[in-house]
Tab-separated table of C-alpha atoms and ligand atoms in Angstrom:
chain	number	residue	atom	x	y	z
A	1	MET	CA	11.269	13.496	19.534
A	2	THR	CA	9.803	10.072	20.082
A	3	PRO	CA	10.822	7.055	22.123
A	4	TYR	CA	12.675	5.836	19.090
A	5	ASP	CA	16.409	6.483	19.268
A	6	ALA	CA	18.802	7.699	16.678
A	7	PRO	CA	19.334	5.608	13.592
A	8	SER	CA	22.143	3.083	13.451
A	9	PRO	CA	25.188	3.838	11.318
A	10	GLN	CA	24.597	0.726	9.228
A	11	ALA	CA	22.618	3.034	6.958
A	12	ALA	CA	25.420	3.458	4.449
A	13	PRO	CA	25.314	1.081	1.504
A	14	ARG	CA	27.610	-1.885	2.228
A	15	ASN	CA	27.072	-3.636	-1.005
A	16	PRO	CA	25.748	-1.608	-3.900
A	17	ALA	CA	25.215	-4.682	-6.120
A	18	ALA	CA	21.555	-4.721	-7.142
A	19	LEU	CA	19.063	-7.033	-5.510
A	20	MET	CA	18.222	-9.328	-8.376
A	21	ASP	CA	15.778	-12.223	-8.298
A	22	GLY	CA	16.027	-15.570	-10.028
A	23	TYR	CA	14.201	-14.225	-13.092
A	24	GLY	CA	16.514	-11.244	-13.553
A	25	ARG	CA	14.149	-8.660	-12.097
A	26	THR	CA	15.822	-5.984	-9.975
A	27	VAL	CA	14.082	-5.151	-6.720
A	28	THR	CA	14.125	-1.419	-6.011
A	29	TYR	CA	10.853	-0.918	-4.168
A	30	LEU	CA	9.997	-1.979	-0.621
A	31	ARG	CA	6.590	-1.727	0.977
A	32	LEU	CA	6.961	-1.797	4.708
A	33	SER	CA	3.986	-2.509	6.908
A	34	VAL	CA	4.564	-0.985	10.328
A	35	THR	CA	1.470	-2.288	12.120
A	36	ASP	CA	-1.447	-4.652	11.563
A	37	ARG	CA	-3.709	-2.358	13.605
A	38	CYS	CA	-6.124	0.181	12.244
A	39	ASP	CA	-8.727	2.653	13.427
A	40	LEU	CA	-11.074	1.508	10.629
A	41	ARG	CA	-12.399	-1.932	9.669
A	42	CYS	CA	-12.968	-1.768	5.908
A	43	VAL	CA	-15.269	-4.591	4.882
A	44	TYR	CA	-13.021	-5.903	2.081
A	45	CYS	CA	-9.879	-5.708	4.220
A	46	MET	CA	-10.683	-6.886	7.728
A	47	SER	CA	-13.248	-8.932	9.522
A	48	GLU	CA	-15.355	-7.054	12.037
A	49	HIS	CA	-13.659	-8.582	15.047
A	50	MET	CA	-10.022	-8.833	14.153
A	51	THR	CA	-7.520	-10.409	16.474
A	52	PHE	CA	-4.440	-8.251	16.287
A	53	LEU	CA	-0.923	-9.442	16.847
A	54	PRO	CA	0.616	-9.454	20.305
A	55	LYS	CA	3.112	-6.608	20.660
A	56	VAL	CA	6.085	-8.920	21.044
A	57	GLU	CA	5.515	-10.278	17.547
A	58	VAL	CA	5.565	-6.862	15.957
A	59	LEU	CA	8.913	-5.353	15.003
A	60	THR	CA	10.083	-2.500	17.204
A	61	LEU	CA	10.720	0.843	15.554
A	62	GLU	CA	14.458	0.142	15.774
A	63	GLU	CA	13.985	-3.231	14.053
A	64	LEU	CA	11.855	-1.633	11.340
A	65	ASP	CA	14.558	0.946	10.775
A	66	ARG	CA	17.298	-1.678	10.648
A	67	LEU	CA	15.470	-3.816	8.115
A	68	ALA	CA	14.407	-0.900	5.913
A	69	SER	CA	17.939	0.462	6.006
A	70	ALA	CA	19.357	-2.922	5.034
A	71	PHE	CA	17.135	-2.985	1.938
A	72	ILE	CA	18.149	0.561	1.092
A	73	GLY	CA	21.775	-0.500	1.460
A	74	LEU	CA	21.022	-3.191	-1.119
A	75	GLY	CA	19.657	-0.807	-3.699
A	76	VAL	CA	16.045	-0.163	-2.742
A	77	THR	CA	15.379	3.427	-3.800
A	78	LYS	CA	11.675	3.674	-3.082
A	79	LEU	CA	10.168	2.951	0.303
A	80	ARG	CA	6.446	3.009	0.988
A	81	ILE	CA	5.231	2.838	4.580
A	82	THR	CA	1.894	1.120	4.997
A	83	GLY	CA	-0.106	-1.060	7.377
A	84	GLY	CA	-2.708	-1.539	8.879
A	85	GLU	CA	-2.905	2.169	9.407
A	86	PRO	CA	0.681	3.408	9.706
A	87	LEU	CA	-0.251	6.672	11.407
A	88	VAL	CA	-1.889	4.921	14.379
A	89	ARG	CA	1.436	3.354	15.366
A	90	LYS	CA	2.977	5.161	18.336
A	91	GLY	CA	6.297	6.768	17.485
A	92	MET	CA	5.628	6.546	13.766
A	93	MET	CA	6.784	10.064	13.002
A	94	GLY	CA	10.099	9.340	14.716
A	95	LEU	CA	10.608	6.348	12.430
A	96	ILE	CA	9.810	8.423	9.371
A	97	GLN	CA	12.130	11.215	10.508
A	98	GLY	CA	14.850	8.623	11.084
A	99	LEU	CA	14.378	7.013	7.677
A	100	SER	CA	14.480	10.387	5.997
A	101	ARG	CA	18.275	10.379	6.506
A	102	HIS	CA	18.374	8.067	3.487
A	103	LEU	CA	16.685	10.781	1.444
A	104	ALA	CA	19.281	13.251	2.637
A	105	SER	CA	22.108	10.863	1.704
A	106	GLY	CA	20.602	10.288	-1.739
A	107	ALA	CA	20.343	6.508	-1.222
A	108	LEU	CA	16.561	6.753	-1.185
A	109	GLU	CA	14.766	8.559	-3.989
A	110	GLU	CA	11.336	8.463	-2.455
A	111	LEU	CA	9.743	7.892	0.929
A	112	THR	CA	5.979	7.561	0.690
A	113	LEU	CA	3.029	6.469	2.732
A	114	THR	CA	-0.324	4.803	2.200
A	115	THR	CA	-2.869	5.922	4.759
A	116	ASN	CA	-6.590	5.985	5.377
A	117	GLY	CA	-6.232	9.713	6.048
A	118	THR	CA	-7.900	9.852	9.452
A	119	GLN	CA	-4.779	11.168	11.226
A	120	LEU	CA	-3.493	13.502	8.531
A	121	THR	CA	-4.656	16.749	10.083
A	122	GLN	CA	-2.222	15.945	12.880
A	123	PHE	CA	0.659	14.525	10.860
A	124	ALA	CA	0.682	16.074	7.388
A	125	GLN	CA	3.081	18.903	8.286
A	126	GLY	CA	5.498	16.503	9.955
A	127	LEU	CA	5.473	14.186	6.960
A	128	ALA	CA	6.270	17.047	4.623
A	129	ALA	CA	9.022	18.266	6.956
A	130	ALA	CA	10.565	14.770	6.904
A	131	GLY	CA	10.871	14.861	3.129
A	132	VAL	CA	7.746	12.905	2.178
A	133	ARG	CA	6.496	14.395	-1.095
A	134	ARG	CA	3.622	12.123	-2.087
A	135	ILE	CA	1.111	10.041	-0.185
A	136	ASN	CA	-1.731	7.729	-1.123
A	137	VAL	CA	-5.007	8.131	0.715
A	138	SER	CA	-7.618	5.404	0.498
A	139	LEU	CA	-11.121	6.686	-0.086
A	140	ASP	CA	-13.907	4.668	-1.678
A	141	THR	CA	-16.883	6.994	-1.393
A	142	LEU	CA	-17.900	10.590	-0.734
A	143	LYS	CA	-21.173	9.564	0.882
A	144	PRO	CA	-20.833	9.825	4.678
A	145	ASP	CA	-23.258	6.967	5.357
A	146	LEU	CA	-21.693	4.619	2.859
A	147	PHE	CA	-18.232	5.547	4.160
A	148	ARG	CA	-19.381	4.663	7.663
A	149	LYS	CA	-20.746	1.356	6.386
A	150	LEU	CA	-17.701	0.407	4.305
A	151	THR	CA	-15.233	1.305	7.051
A	152	ARG	CA	-17.507	0.065	9.862
A	153	GLY	CA	-17.723	3.348	11.713
A	154	GLY	CA	-15.364	5.804	9.995
A	155	ASP	CA	-15.986	9.544	9.722
A	156	LEU	CA	-15.673	10.807	6.145
A	157	ALA	CA	-15.238	14.446	7.245
A	158	LYS	CA	-12.014	13.530	9.059
A	159	VAL	CA	-10.528	12.004	5.923
A	160	VAL	CA	-11.520	14.925	3.710
A	161	ALA	CA	-9.995	17.313	6.264
A	162	GLY	CA	-6.894	15.114	6.290
A	163	ILE	CA	-6.582	15.299	2.508
A	164	GLU	CA	-6.917	19.079	2.661
A	165	ALA	CA	-4.279	19.266	5.396
A	166	ALA	CA	-1.919	17.139	3.320
A	167	GLN	CA	-2.366	19.359	0.276
A	168	ALA	CA	-1.916	22.473	2.402
A	169	ALA	CA	1.358	20.983	3.681
A	170	GLY	CA	2.518	20.630	0.082
A	171	LEU	CA	2.078	16.872	-0.225
A	172	ARG	CA	0.956	15.433	-3.536
A	173	VAL	CA	-2.045	13.212	-2.783
A	174	LYS	CA	-3.342	10.287	-4.802
A	175	LEU	CA	-6.616	8.644	-3.913
A	176	ASN	CA	-6.947	4.866	-3.945
A	177	ALA	CA	-10.493	3.612	-4.356
A	178	VAL	CA	-11.477	-0.035	-4.266
A	179	ALA	CA	-14.170	-0.693	-6.870
A	180	LEU	CA	-17.088	-2.499	-5.260
A	181	LYS	CA	-19.832	-3.642	-7.579
A	182	ASP	CA	-22.854	-2.882	-5.431
A	183	ASP	CA	-21.522	-0.240	-3.068
A	184	ASN	CA	-19.607	2.425	-4.972
A	185	ALA	CA	-19.460	1.461	-8.668
A	186	ALA	CA	-22.160	3.933	-9.711
A	187	GLU	CA	-20.542	6.723	-7.704
A	188	LEU	CA	-17.007	6.301	-9.044
A	189	PRO	CA	-17.360	8.880	-11.877
A	190	ASP	CA	-18.429	11.466	-9.269
A	191	LEU	CA	-15.542	10.516	-7.007
A	192	ILE	CA	-13.088	10.849	-9.892
A	193	ARG	CA	-14.560	14.206	-10.948
A	194	TRP	CA	-14.392	15.479	-7.359
A	195	ALA	CA	-10.781	14.338	-7.012
A	196	HIS	CA	-9.611	15.740	-10.327
A	197	GLY	CA	-11.285	19.033	-9.464
A	198	ARG	CA	-9.018	19.172	-6.410
A	199	ASP	CA	-5.859	18.176	-8.266
A	200	LEU	CA	-5.895	14.664	-6.817
A	201	ASP	CA	-4.974	11.683	-8.979
A	202	VAL	CA	-7.111	8.578	-8.530
A	203	THR	CA	-6.258	4.900	-8.766
A	204	LEU	CA	-8.990	2.313	-8.897
A	205	ILE	CA	-8.303	-1.104	-7.396
A	206	GLU	CA	-10.021	-4.422	-7.931
A	207	THR	CA	-10.795	-6.401	-4.794
A	208	MET	CA	-8.223	-9.067	-4.164
A	209	PRO	CA	-8.806	-12.355	-2.363
A	210	MET	CA	-6.639	-11.718	0.687
A	211	GLY	CA	-7.619	-13.122	4.069
A	212	GLU	CA	-10.946	-14.397	5.331
A	213	ILE	CA	-13.653	-11.743	5.618
A	214	GLU	CA	-17.372	-12.030	6.218
A	215	ALA	CA	-18.519	-10.921	2.767
A	216	ASP	CA	-18.492	-13.121	-0.287
A	217	ARG	CA	-15.926	-11.547	-2.583
A	218	THR	CA	-17.726	-12.624	-5.733
A	219	ASP	CA	-20.444	-10.214	-4.661
A	220	GLN	CA	-17.961	-7.338	-4.374
A	221	TYR	CA	-15.705	-8.003	-7.333
A	222	LEU	CA	-15.997	-5.586	-10.220
A	223	SER	CA	-13.725	-5.973	-13.211
A	224	LEU	CA	-11.975	-2.724	-14.000
A	225	THR	CA	-12.017	-3.694	-17.657
A	226	THR	CA	-15.802	-3.439	-17.492
A	227	LEU	CA	-15.645	-0.218	-15.510
A	228	ARG	CA	-13.180	1.319	-17.936
A	229	SER	CA	-15.527	0.608	-20.854
A	230	GLU	CA	-18.341	2.297	-18.969
A	231	LEU	CA	-16.208	5.365	-18.262
A	232	GLU	CA	-15.266	5.452	-21.929
A	233	SER	CA	-18.930	5.753	-22.871
A	234	PHE	CA	-18.854	9.359	-21.625
A	235	TRP	CA	-15.165	10.238	-21.138
A	236	THR	CA	-12.131	10.199	-23.392
A	237	LEU	CA	-9.394	8.163	-21.750
A	238	LYS	CA	-5.921	8.632	-23.163
A	239	ASP	CA	-3.340	5.975	-22.259
A	240	LEU	CA	-0.272	7.389	-20.543
A	241	PRO	CA	3.082	5.703	-21.025
A	242	LEU	CA	3.674	5.857	-17.281
A	243	SER	CA	5.021	2.750	-15.630
A	244	THR	CA	5.867	2.325	-11.959
A	245	GLY	CA	6.989	-1.286	-12.272
A	246	GLY	CA	3.740	-2.049	-10.508
A	247	PRO	CA	0.317	-3.227	-11.520
A	248	ALA	CA	-1.143	0.217	-12.241
A	249	ARG	CA	-1.908	1.408	-15.759
A	250	TYR	CA	-2.634	5.118	-16.172
A	251	VAL	CA	-4.833	7.213	-18.406
A	252	GLU	CA	-5.612	10.892	-18.627
A	253	VAL	CA	-9.270	11.828	-18.562
A	254	ALA	CA	-9.549	14.494	-21.269
A	255	GLU	CA	-12.711	16.023	-19.799
A	256	THR	CA	-11.272	16.520	-16.291
A	257	GLY	CA	-7.583	16.859	-17.153
A	258	GLY	CA	-6.802	14.466	-14.294
A	259	ARG	CA	-4.936	11.203	-14.123
A	260	LEU	CA	-6.634	7.894	-13.472
A	261	GLY	CA	-4.926	4.602	-12.677
A	262	PHE	CA	-6.263	1.077	-12.864
A	263	ILE	CA	-4.821	-1.680	-10.700
A	264	THR	CA	-6.077	-4.918	-12.158
A	265	PRO	CA	-4.393	-7.856	-10.479
A	266	MET	CA	-7.392	-10.072	-11.196
A	267	SER	CA	-7.818	-9.450	-14.889
A	268	HIS	CA	-4.277	-8.640	-15.927
A	269	ASN	CA	-0.849	-10.070	-15.537
A	270	PHE	CA	1.807	-7.583	-14.517
A	271	CYS	CA	4.383	-9.841	-12.950
A	272	GLU	CA	7.140	-9.706	-15.610
A	273	ALA	CA	8.160	-6.181	-14.661
A	274	CYS	CA	7.583	-6.483	-10.909
A	275	ASN	CA	10.239	-4.583	-8.956
A	276	ARG	CA	8.733	-4.750	-5.481
A	277	VAL	CA	8.678	-6.784	-2.318
A	278	ARG	CA	6.724	-6.447	0.914
A	279	LEU	CA	7.828	-6.690	4.501
A	280	THR	CA	5.179	-7.237	7.163
A	281	CYS	CA	5.202	-5.668	10.598
A	282	THR	CA	6.390	-9.022	11.947
A	283	GLY	CA	9.438	-8.989	9.690
A	284	THR	CA	8.160	-11.525	7.192
A	285	LEU	CA	9.316	-10.787	3.686
A	286	HIS	CA	6.794	-11.594	0.971
A	287	SER	CA	8.446	-11.314	-2.377
A	288	CYS	CA	5.073	-11.717	-4.149
A	289	LEU	CA	1.733	-10.246	-3.030
A	290	GLY	CA	-0.244	-13.157	-4.383
A	291	GLN	CA	1.836	-16.111	-3.208
A	292	ASP	CA	2.401	-17.635	0.184
A	293	ASP	CA	6.181	-17.430	-0.083
A	294	ALA	CA	7.683	-15.961	3.066
A	295	SER	CA	11.049	-15.370	4.691
A	296	ASP	CA	11.326	-14.666	8.383
A	297	LEU	CA	13.729	-11.737	8.721
A	298	ARG	CA	12.639	-11.114	12.309
A	299	ALA	CA	14.134	-14.463	13.287
A	300	VAL	CA	17.311	-13.432	11.507
A	301	ILE	CA	17.731	-10.146	13.362
A	302	ARG	CA	16.446	-11.379	16.726
A	303	GLY	CA	18.878	-14.285	16.371
A	304	GLY	CA	21.706	-11.741	16.506
A	305	ALA	CA	22.635	-11.686	12.821
A	306	SER	CA	25.355	-9.322	11.712
A	307	ASP	CA	24.606	-6.878	8.912
A	308	ALA	CA	26.385	-9.217	6.486
A	309	GLU	CA	24.247	-12.163	7.599
A	310	LEU	CA	21.099	-10.072	7.270
A	311	GLU	CA	22.138	-9.080	3.770
A	312	ASP	CA	22.667	-12.738	2.867
A	313	ALA	CA	19.209	-13.621	4.200
A	314	ILE	CA	17.615	-10.835	2.146
A	315	ARG	CA	19.447	-11.876	-1.012
A	316	LEU	CA	18.411	-15.477	-0.521
A	317	ALA	CA	14.766	-14.479	-0.098
A	318	ILE	CA	14.809	-12.246	-3.176
A	319	ASP	CA	16.462	-14.966	-5.215
A	320	GLY	CA	13.369	-17.108	-4.610
A	321	LYS	CA	10.834	-14.435	-5.699
A	322	PRO	CA	8.084	-16.335	-7.512
A	323	LYS	CA	7.548	-15.758	-11.198
A	324	GLY	CA	4.008	-14.522	-10.709
A	325	HIS	CA	0.723	-14.826	-8.876
A	326	ASP	CA	-2.375	-16.752	-9.572
A	327	PHE	CA	-5.393	-14.941	-8.142
A	328	LEU	CA	-8.771	-16.367	-8.890
A	329	ILE	CA	-12.061	-15.297	-7.400
A	330	ALA	CA	-14.416	-18.207	-7.604
A	331	ARG	CA	-17.524	-18.622	-5.545
A	332	SER	CA	-16.838	-20.506	-2.310
A	333	SER	CA	-13.129	-20.710	-2.992
A	334	ALA	CA	-10.708	-19.996	-0.195
A	335	PRO	CA	-8.673	-16.779	-0.380
A	336	ALA	CA	-5.618	-17.102	-2.674
A	337	VAL	CA	-3.492	-16.193	0.295
A	338	ALA	CA	-4.588	-16.546	3.883
A	339	ARG	CA	-3.079	-13.324	5.198
A	340	HIS	CA	-5.102	-10.109	5.247
A	341	MET	CA	-4.079	-7.089	3.235
A	342	SER	CA	-3.707	-5.235	6.535
A	343	THR	CA	-0.946	-7.666	7.517
A	344	THR	CA	0.945	-7.547	4.260
A	345	GLY	CA	0.370	-3.886	3.546
A	346	GLY	CA	-1.395	-2.685	0.411
B	1	LIG	N1	-4.713	1.716	6.095
B	1	LIG	C1	-4.062	2.237	4.961
B	1	LIG	C2	-5.062	2.523	3.866
B	1	LIG	O1	-6.211	2.098	3.960
B	1	LIG	O2	-4.660	3.179	2.906
B	1	LIG	C3	-2.947	1.387	4.435
B	1	LIG	C4	-3.150	-0.094	4.394
B	1	LIG	S1	-4.447	-0.684	3.339
B	1	LIG	C5	-4.322	-2.429	3.576
B	1	LIG	C6	-3.769	-0.383	1.729
B	1	LIG	C7	-4.707	-0.466	0.573
B	1	LIG	O3	-5.147	-1.789	0.438
B	1	LIG	C8	-5.942	0.385	0.707
B	1	LIG	O4	-6.021	1.239	-0.420
B	1	LIG	C9	-7.080	-0.598	0.690
B	1	LIG	O5	-8.195	-0.080	0.041
B	1	LIG	C10	-6.477	-1.756	-0.051
B	1	LIG	N2	-7.095	-3.058	0.228
B	1	LIG	C11	-7.330	-3.628	1.425
B	1	LIG	N3	-7.890	-4.851	1.278
B	1	LIG	C12	-8.015	-5.059	-0.051
B	1	LIG	C13	-8.520	-6.125	-0.858
B	1	LIG	N4	-8.982	-7.242	-0.323
B	1	LIG	N5	-8.477	-5.964	-2.201
B	1	LIG	C14	-7.985	-4.835	-2.770
B	1	LIG	N6	-7.487	-3.808	-2.073
B	1	LIG	C15	-7.498	-3.905	-0.728
B	2	LIG	FE1	-7.602	-0.134	7.791
B	2	LIG	FE2	-6.569	0.423	5.409
B	2	LIG	FE3	-7.584	-2.024	5.917
B	2	LIG	FE4	-9.239	0.017	5.758
B	2	LIG	S1	-7.945	-0.767	4.097
B	2	LIG	S2	-9.228	-1.554	7.366
B	2	LIG	S3	-8.050	1.652	6.550
B	2	LIG	S4	-5.827	-1.124	6.856
């Protein structure tokens, strides 16, 4: 086992009434960032010399479990663990094993993970054993040199081996690729073909203005509407009626038989059906990815709140979930939100 001790009994749902926001949307999906640290430094995500949070500011594994369990008690049925890189956090597998009790109880329908894949050869079996069925792996290129450049030092072979280990462990793997105009746009059809040939779904993501980075985002931004038209010049894309309550829209590529998703926060509005909230590794609840709204749940639990008081704090925060976001990439403009994606979790 890990240093992390057995889960608290507060796991059982206290109040099954749905978590509903002020606009009548029910929140059933929590993304939980377990660390702001990472073994890579992707150019669109982090600056080269990041200052990471002092340990005392980051939730302990017990605190992460308590908060996640409180949300599950309030009707969250889908939990995605993210970061930073979740698998670099010490004791991570213990947390996942602990949280899997909510799968066993039926309170949680799905426990998933978003990872850069570098640690998967070590952890894939354990994830599968804990009841994780699907994971997202971020991969923007199959060119080793470009991968090294985009991640500032990463080793592509490790990630590919990690994906293979995950598939061998029985995990369903979806690739997330950020579309970057100059760096990988031309290669994306090859990446999609490669992935579909290995039974991997792919989701393309537009760059979002989150946190200060060195690069000018207007130079990186590629509209997926444009990209989709290009793909349609040689592929047949069939819309799929699949909705996750999130920003992704899915198509099937007739020629490859694989599924392709488009996440278009910049060129599309998807807020009406939003069912998700995000909790950072410092216990800050962001009920909207693109707004600066924040509720400090760490202060609530470190202040000695009872489970009932924690529940009240969560309900209050969800009640104030903003109607929508307002991303805009304009040259020289400040990021829409100051926090990095690695803090909020993707
Ligand atoms: N380290 C893990 C990974 O890379 O999958 C999990 C955290 S990472 C922040 C989650 C996702 O956010 C990744 O797919 C990454 O490509 C994406 N991401 C990071 N910064 C972004 C940005 N500025 N715009 C769009 N996507 C971003
Ligand atoms: Fe790390 Fe993921 Fe951000 Fe890349 S996108 S720097 S892997 S947290």
